[in-house]
mmCIF file of C-alpha atoms in Angstrom:
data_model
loop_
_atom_site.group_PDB
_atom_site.id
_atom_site.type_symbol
_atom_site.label_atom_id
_atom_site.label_comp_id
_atom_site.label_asym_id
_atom_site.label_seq_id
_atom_site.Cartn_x
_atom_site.Cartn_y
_atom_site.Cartn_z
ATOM 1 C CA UNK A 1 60.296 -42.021 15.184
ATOM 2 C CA UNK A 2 58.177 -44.241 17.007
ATOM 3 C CA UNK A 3 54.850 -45.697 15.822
ATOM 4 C CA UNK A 4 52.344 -48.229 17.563
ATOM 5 C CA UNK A 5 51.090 -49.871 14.177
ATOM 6 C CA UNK A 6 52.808 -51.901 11.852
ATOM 7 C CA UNK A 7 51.121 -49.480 9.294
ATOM 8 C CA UNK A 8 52.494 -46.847 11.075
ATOM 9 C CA UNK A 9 55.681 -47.956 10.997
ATOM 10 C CA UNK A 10 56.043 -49.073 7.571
ATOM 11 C CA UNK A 11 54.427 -45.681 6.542
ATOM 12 C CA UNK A 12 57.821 -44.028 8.808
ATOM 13 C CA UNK A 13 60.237 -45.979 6.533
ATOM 14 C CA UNK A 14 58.612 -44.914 3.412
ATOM 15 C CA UNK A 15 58.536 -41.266 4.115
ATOM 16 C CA UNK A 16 62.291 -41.764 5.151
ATOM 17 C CA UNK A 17 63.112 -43.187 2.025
ATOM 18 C CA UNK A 18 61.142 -40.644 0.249
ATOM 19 C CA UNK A 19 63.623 -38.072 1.311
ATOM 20 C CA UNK A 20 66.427 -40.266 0.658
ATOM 21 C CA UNK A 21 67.093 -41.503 4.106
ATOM 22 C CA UNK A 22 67.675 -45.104 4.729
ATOM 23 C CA UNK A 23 66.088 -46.800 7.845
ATOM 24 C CA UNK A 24 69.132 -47.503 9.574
ATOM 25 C CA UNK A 25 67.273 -49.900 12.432
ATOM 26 C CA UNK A 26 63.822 -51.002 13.202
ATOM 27 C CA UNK A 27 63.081 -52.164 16.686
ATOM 28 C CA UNK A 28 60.215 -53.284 18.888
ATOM 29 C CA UNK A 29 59.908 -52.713 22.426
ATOM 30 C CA UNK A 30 57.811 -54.760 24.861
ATOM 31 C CA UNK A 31 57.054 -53.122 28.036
ATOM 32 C CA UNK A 32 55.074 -55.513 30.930
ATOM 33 C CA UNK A 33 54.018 -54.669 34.362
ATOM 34 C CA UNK A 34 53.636 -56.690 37.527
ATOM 35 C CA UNK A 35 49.741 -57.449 38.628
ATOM 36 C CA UNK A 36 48.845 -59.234 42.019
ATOM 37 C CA UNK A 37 48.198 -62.318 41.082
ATOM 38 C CA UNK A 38 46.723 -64.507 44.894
ATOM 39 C CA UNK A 39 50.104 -64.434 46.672
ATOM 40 C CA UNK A 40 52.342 -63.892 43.852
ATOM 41 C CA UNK A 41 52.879 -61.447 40.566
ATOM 42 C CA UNK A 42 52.499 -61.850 37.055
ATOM 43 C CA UNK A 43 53.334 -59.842 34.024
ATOM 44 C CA UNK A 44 50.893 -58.289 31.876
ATOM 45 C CA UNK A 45 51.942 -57.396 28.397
ATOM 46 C CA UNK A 46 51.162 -53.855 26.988
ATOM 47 C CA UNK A 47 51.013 -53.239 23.845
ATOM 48 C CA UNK A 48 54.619 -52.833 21.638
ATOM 49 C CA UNK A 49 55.926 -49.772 20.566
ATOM 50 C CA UNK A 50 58.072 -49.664 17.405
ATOM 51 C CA UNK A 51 61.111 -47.587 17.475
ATOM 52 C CA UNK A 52 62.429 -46.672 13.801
ATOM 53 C CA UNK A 53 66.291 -44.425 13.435
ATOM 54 C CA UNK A 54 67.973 -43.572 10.113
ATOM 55 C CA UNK A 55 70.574 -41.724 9.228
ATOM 56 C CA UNK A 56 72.536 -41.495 5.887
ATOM 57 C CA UNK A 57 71.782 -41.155 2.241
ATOM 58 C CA UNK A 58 70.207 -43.962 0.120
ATOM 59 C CA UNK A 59 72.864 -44.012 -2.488
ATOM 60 C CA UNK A 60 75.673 -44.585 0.563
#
């Protein structure tokens, strides 16, 4: 699953848990991209993306 919100995202890993999956992994991406900046580039942040895999039983 992936999820935007920390809400979101904590909402994921109760639902898995509900049906007695256990969040194997939460991770958070951060994407950037390149803007002219005068002569040079920078990096402008968007916004992260949580990424949220289970697999299993609880009772494993």
């Amino acid at each position: 699953m992936t999820a935007i919100l920390l809400e979101t995202a904590l909402q994921a890993c109760e639902s898995l848990e509900a049906f007695t999956l256990k969040p194997a992994e939460i991770m958070q991406l951060q994407v950037s991209r390149s803007k002219k900046a005068g002569k040079g580039h920078m990096l402008c942040a968007n916004n992260p993306i949580f990424i949220i895999s289970a697999g299993g039983c609880a009772d494993e």
